[in-house]
Structures are given as structure tokens and as C-alpha cells.
mmCIF file of C-alpha atoms in Angstrom:
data_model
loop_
_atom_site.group_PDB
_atom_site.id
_atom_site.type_symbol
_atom_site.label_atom_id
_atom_site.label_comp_id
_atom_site.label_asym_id
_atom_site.label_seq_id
_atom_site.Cartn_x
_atom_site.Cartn_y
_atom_site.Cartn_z
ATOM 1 C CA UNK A 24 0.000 0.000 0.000
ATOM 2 C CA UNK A 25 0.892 3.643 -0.839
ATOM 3 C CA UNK A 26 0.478 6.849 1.471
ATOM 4 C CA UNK A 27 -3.445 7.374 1.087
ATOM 5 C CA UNK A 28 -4.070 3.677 1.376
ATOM 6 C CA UNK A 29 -1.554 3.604 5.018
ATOM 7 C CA UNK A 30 -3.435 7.227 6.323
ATOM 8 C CA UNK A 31 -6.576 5.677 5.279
ATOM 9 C CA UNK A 32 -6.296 2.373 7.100
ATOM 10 C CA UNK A 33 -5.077 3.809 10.368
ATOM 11 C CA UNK A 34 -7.940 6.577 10.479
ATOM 12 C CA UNK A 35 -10.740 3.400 10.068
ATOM 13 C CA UNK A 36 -8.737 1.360 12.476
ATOM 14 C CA UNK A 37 -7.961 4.395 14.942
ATOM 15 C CA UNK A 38 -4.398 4.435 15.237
ATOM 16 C CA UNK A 39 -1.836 6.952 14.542
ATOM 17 C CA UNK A 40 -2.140 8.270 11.302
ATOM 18 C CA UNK A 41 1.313 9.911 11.194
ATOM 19 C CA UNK A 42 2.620 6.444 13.081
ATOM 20 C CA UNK A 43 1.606 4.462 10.295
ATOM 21 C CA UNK A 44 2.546 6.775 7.629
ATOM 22 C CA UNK A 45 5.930 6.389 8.951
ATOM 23 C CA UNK A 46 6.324 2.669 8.605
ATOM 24 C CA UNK A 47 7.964 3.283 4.715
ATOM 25 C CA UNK A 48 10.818 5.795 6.383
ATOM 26 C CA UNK A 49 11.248 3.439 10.022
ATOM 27 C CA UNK A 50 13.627 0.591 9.379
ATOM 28 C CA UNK A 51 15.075 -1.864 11.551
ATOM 29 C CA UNK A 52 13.476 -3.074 15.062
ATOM 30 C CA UNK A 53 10.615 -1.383 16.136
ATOM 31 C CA UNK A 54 11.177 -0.931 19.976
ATOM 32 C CA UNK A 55 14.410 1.366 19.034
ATOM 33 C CA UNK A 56 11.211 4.437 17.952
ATOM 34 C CA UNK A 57 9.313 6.248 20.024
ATOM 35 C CA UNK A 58 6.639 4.343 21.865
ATOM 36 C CA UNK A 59 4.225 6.587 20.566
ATOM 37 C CA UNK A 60 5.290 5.608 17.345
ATOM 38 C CA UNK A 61 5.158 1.644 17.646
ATOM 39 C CA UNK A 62 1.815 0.525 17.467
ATOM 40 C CA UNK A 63 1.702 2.778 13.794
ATOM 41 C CA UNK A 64 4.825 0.862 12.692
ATOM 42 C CA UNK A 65 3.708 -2.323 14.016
ATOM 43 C CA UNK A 66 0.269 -2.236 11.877
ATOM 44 C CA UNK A 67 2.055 -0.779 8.875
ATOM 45 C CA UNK A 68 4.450 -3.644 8.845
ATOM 46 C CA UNK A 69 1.250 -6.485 8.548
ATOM 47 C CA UNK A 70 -0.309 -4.387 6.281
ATOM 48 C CA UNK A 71 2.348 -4.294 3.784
ATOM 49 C CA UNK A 72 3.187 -8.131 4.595
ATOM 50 C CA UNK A 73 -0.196 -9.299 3.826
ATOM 51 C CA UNK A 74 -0.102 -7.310 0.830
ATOM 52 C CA UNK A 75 2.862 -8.334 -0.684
ATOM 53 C CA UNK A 76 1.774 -12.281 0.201
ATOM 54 C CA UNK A 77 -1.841 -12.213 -1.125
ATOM 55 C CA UNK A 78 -2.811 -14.014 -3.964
ATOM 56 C CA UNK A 79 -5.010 -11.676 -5.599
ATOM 57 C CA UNK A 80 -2.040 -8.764 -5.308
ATOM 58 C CA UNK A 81 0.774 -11.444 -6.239
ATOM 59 C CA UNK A 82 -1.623 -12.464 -9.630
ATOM 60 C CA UNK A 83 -2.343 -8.799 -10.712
ATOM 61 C CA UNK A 84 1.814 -7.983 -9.975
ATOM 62 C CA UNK A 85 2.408 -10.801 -12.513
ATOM 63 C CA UNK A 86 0.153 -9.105 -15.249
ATOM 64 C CA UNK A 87 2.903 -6.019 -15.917
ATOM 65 C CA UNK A 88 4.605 -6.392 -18.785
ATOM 66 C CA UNK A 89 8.414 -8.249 -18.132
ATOM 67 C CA UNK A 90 10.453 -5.154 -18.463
ATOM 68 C CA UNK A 91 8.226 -3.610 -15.467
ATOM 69 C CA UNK A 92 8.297 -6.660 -12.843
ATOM 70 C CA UNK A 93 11.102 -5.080 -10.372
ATOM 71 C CA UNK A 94 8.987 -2.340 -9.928
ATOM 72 C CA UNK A 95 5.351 -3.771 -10.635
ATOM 73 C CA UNK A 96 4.350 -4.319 -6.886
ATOM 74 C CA UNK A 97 5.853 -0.301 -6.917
ATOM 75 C CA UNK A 98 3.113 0.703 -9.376
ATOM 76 C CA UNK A 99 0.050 -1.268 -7.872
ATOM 77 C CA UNK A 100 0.709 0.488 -4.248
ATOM 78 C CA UNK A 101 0.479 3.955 -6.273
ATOM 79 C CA UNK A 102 -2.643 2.233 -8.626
ATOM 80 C CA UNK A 103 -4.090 1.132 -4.977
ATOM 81 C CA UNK A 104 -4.369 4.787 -4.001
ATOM 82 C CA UNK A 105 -5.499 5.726 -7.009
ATOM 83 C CA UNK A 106 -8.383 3.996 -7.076
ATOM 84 C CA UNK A 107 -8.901 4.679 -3.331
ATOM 85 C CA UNK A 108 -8.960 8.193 -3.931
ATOM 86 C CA UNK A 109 -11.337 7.753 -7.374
ATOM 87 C CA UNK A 110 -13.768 5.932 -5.349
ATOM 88 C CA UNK A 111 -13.265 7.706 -1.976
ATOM 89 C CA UNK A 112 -16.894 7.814 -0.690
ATOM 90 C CA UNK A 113 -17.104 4.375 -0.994
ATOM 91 C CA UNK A 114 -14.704 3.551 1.640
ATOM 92 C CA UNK A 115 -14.782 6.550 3.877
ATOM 93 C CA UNK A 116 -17.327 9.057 5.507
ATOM 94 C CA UNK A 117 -15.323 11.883 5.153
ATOM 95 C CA UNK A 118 -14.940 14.011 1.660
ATOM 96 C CA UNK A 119 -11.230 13.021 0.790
ATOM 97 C CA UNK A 120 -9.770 16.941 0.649
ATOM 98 C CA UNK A 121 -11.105 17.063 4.320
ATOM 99 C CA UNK A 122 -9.167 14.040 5.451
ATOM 100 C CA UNK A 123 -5.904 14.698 3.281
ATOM 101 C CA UNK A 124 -6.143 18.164 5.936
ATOM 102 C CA UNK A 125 -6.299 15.930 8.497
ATOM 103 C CA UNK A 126 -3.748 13.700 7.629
ATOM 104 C CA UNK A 127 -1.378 16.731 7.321
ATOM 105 C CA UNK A 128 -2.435 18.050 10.122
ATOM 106 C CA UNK A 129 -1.405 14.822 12.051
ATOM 107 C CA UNK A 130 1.946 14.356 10.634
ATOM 108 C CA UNK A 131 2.885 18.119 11.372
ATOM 109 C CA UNK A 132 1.529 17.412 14.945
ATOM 110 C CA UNK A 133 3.370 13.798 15.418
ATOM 111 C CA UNK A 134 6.780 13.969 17.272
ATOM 112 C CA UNK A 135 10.153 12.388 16.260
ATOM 113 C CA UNK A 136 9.231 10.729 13.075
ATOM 114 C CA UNK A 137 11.503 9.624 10.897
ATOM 115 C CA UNK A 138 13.666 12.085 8.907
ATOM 116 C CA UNK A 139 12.740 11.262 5.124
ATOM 117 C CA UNK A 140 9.225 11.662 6.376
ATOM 118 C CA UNK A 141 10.113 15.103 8.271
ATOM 119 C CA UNK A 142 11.641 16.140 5.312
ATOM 120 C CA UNK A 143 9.315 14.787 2.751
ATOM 121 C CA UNK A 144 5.591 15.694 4.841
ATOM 122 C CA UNK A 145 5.993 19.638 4.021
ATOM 123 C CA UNK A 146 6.428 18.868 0.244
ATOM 124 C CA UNK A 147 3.649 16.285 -0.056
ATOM 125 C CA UNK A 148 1.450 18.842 1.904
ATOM 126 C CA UNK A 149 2.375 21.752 -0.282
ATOM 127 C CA UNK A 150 1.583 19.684 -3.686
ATOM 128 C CA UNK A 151 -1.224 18.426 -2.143
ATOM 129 C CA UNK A 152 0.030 14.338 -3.143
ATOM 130 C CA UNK A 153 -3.117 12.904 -1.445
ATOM 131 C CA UNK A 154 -5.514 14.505 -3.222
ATOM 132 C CA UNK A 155 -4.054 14.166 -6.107
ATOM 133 C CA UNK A 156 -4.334 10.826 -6.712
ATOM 134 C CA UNK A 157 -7.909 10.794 -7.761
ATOM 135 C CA UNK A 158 -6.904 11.862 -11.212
ATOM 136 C CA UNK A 159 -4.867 9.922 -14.050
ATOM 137 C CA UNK A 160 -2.683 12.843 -14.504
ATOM 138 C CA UNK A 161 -2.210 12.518 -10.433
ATOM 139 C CA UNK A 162 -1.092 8.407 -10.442
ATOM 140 C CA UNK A 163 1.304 9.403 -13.458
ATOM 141 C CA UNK A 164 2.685 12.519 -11.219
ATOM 142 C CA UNK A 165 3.032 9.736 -8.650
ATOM 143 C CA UNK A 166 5.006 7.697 -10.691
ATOM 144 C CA UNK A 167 7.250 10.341 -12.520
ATOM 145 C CA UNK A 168 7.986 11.310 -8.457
ATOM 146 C CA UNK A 169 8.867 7.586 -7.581
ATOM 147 C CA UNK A 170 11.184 7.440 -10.612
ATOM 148 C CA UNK A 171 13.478 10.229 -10.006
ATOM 149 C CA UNK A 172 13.691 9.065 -6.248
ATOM 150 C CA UNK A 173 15.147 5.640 -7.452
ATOM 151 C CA UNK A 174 19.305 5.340 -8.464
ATOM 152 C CA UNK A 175 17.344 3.940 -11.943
ATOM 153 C CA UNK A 176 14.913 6.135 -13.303
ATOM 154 C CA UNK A 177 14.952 4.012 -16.859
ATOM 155 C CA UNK A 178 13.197 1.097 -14.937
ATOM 156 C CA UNK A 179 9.606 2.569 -14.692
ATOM 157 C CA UNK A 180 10.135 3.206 -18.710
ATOM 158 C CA UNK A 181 6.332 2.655 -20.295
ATOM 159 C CA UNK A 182 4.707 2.112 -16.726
ATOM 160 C CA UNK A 183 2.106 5.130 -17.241
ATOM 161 C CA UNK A 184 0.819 3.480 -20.630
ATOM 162 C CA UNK A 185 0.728 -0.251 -18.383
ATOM 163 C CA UNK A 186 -1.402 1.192 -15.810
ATOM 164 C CA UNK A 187 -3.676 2.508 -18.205
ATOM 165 C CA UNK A 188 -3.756 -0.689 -19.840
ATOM 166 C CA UNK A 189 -4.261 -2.595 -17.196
ATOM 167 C CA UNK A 190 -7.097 -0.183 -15.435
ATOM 168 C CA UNK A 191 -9.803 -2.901 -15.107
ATOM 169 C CA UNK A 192 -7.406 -5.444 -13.763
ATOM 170 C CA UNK A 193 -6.149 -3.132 -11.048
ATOM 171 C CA UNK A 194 -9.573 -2.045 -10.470
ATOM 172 C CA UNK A 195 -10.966 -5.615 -9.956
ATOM 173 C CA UNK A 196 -8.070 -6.300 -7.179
ATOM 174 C CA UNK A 197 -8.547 -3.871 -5.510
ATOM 175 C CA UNK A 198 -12.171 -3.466 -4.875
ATOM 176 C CA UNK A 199 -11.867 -7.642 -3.798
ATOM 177 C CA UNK A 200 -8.432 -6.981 -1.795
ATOM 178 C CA UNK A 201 -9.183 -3.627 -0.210
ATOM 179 C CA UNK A 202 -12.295 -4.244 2.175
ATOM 180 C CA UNK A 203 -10.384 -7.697 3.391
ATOM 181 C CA UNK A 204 -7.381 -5.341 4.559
ATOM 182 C CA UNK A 205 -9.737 -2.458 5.842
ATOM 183 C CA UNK A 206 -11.345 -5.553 8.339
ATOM 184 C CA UNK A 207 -7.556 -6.735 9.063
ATOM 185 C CA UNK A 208 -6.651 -3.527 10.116
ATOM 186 C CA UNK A 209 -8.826 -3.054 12.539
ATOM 187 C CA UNK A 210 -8.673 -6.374 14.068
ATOM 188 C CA UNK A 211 -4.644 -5.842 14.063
ATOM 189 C CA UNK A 212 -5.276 -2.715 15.801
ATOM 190 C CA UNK A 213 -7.377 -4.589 18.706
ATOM 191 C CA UNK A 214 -4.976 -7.128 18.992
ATOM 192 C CA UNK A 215 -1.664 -5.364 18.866
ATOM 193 C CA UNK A 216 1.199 -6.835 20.665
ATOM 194 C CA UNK A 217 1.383 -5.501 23.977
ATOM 195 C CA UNK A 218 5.173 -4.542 23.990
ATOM 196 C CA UNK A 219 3.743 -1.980 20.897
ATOM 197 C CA UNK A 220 1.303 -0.205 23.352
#
């Protein structure tokens, strides 16, 4: 899962939402952060693992074309939030450009999180990432970002024009994959390991 889908996820399953954002910067054992930090990292961590192990994400990963498939599972997270955003109301009882302030709002308030988020939370604020993503012009924005952040650009050569391609595919995944994680989420969030708390 991307950013929206992570902020998202820990809003429904009330948690952090600047905790779990920071899962993607926070590497390495997760008693070494902040406690308040922990439980965010902790969730973040099964989230991405039972996204990356799925079936249904593993199946739609293996539909990119061959020169994309070191960064396909890159390309679904961002695809993931695009269709999150797209079909916001569905999942969420808040309009989506009230909840991207929120979202800010929570990572300017959260202490000590990690520095590539510190450093990356203003930016993504002032471009307004979040809300982005409900438009096609967004997701390729998204992916043109990704890109230049990686030491090789040339590997995300054609991905725009395979995620257009593939639209229905990615669509069909995620409405069946989404709601199982949404009920994971919160039942992860109930039974978080105690050491997390």
C-alpha cells in the first residue's frame, strides 16, 4: 500500500495516522522508535506483509509487462491509491480533501518521526500528493515522483501506458483486496502486541 491507502487504514482502524505513515521511512526493530510511534509501525508492517503475500495482489503484480516486474508491486501500491482516492466515498465518511487536511495536520503534529518523512511531509502537503491521486494525470505525477527518487529512473520506462492498460485489472483487485485489509486492520489494531502499546 501507498500513502493514502496507510493514512486511510489507520484513520478506520484508529491508530496513529502519522505512526503508520511512517512505517515506509522506520527501518530496523521497532522498539528502538518512540513508543508513541510503535503501534503505527507495528500495523504498517502487517499491512504491507499481507499485501505483498496475497494471492489476488501477487496475480495482478504478474500481469505487468516483463520489463516492469522489479517495480510492478511499486506501481500497484500507487494504482491502490489511485483507485482509493477515485472511489473515496465508498470507503470513507469523510470528503477526501477534508481528510488529506487531516492527515497533514497529524503528521505536522506527530513527534520524532523519521527524517525522510520530516523532510518529505511539508512537500507532499504543499503539492497536495493525497488529493491528487484521484486523477490519471495525479497516479502518473506519482510515478514520474517515484522514478526520479530511485538510483534507476529508466526502470519505470512505459509504466504510465501499463497502468492505463491494465485499469480494469487493477480495479478488480482492488475493490476484492481492499475491504479484506480495511477488516484486518482493525482487528490488528485490537490485537496489537502488547510490547507496541
Amino acid at each position: 500500500m501507498n500513502f493514502l491507502a496507510h493514512l486511510h487504514l489507520a484513520d478506520i482502524s484508529q491508530t496513529s495516522l502519522g505512526a503508520n505513515l511512517a512505517g515506509d521511512f522506520a527501518k530496523g526493530n521497532i522498539q528502538q522508535f518512540p513508543k508513541h510511534l510503535q503501534q503505527g509501525l507495528w500495523l504498517h508492517r502487517q499491512i504491507d506483509k499481507l499485501t505483498d503475500s496475497h494471492e489476488l495482489t501477487r496475480e495482478l503484480v504478474r500481469t505487468f509487462p516483463k520489463p516492469l516486474a522489479r517495480v510492478a508491486p511499486v506501481l500497484m501500491d500507487l494504482a491502490f491509491d489511485h483507485m482509493l482516492a477515485k472511489y473515496w466515498e465508498e470507503y470513507h465518511h469523510q470528503p477526501l480533501a477534508a481528510f488529506c487536511n487531516k492527515a497533514y495536520e497529524s503528521l505536522r503534529q506527530t513527534p520524532s518521526l523519521p527524517e525522510g518523512l520530516t523532510k518529505l511531509a511539508p512537500v507532499m502537503e504543499q503539492q497536495n500528493w493525497l488529493l491528487s491521486y484521484q486523477s490519471r494525470q495525479g497516479l502518473n505525477s506519482a510515478v514520474t515522483g517515484v522514478s526520479r527518487r530511485l538510483s534507476k529512473p529508466e526502470l519505470f520506462n512505459g509504466a504510465q501506458q501499463a497502468l492505463q492498460k491494465l485499469d480494469t485489472e487493477i480495479e478488480i483487485a482492488f475493490r476484492t483486496f481492499y475491504p479484506q485489509l480495511m477488516a484486518y486492520s482493525r482487528i490488528w489494531a485490537r490485537k496489537t502486541p502488547a510490547e507496541f502499546l
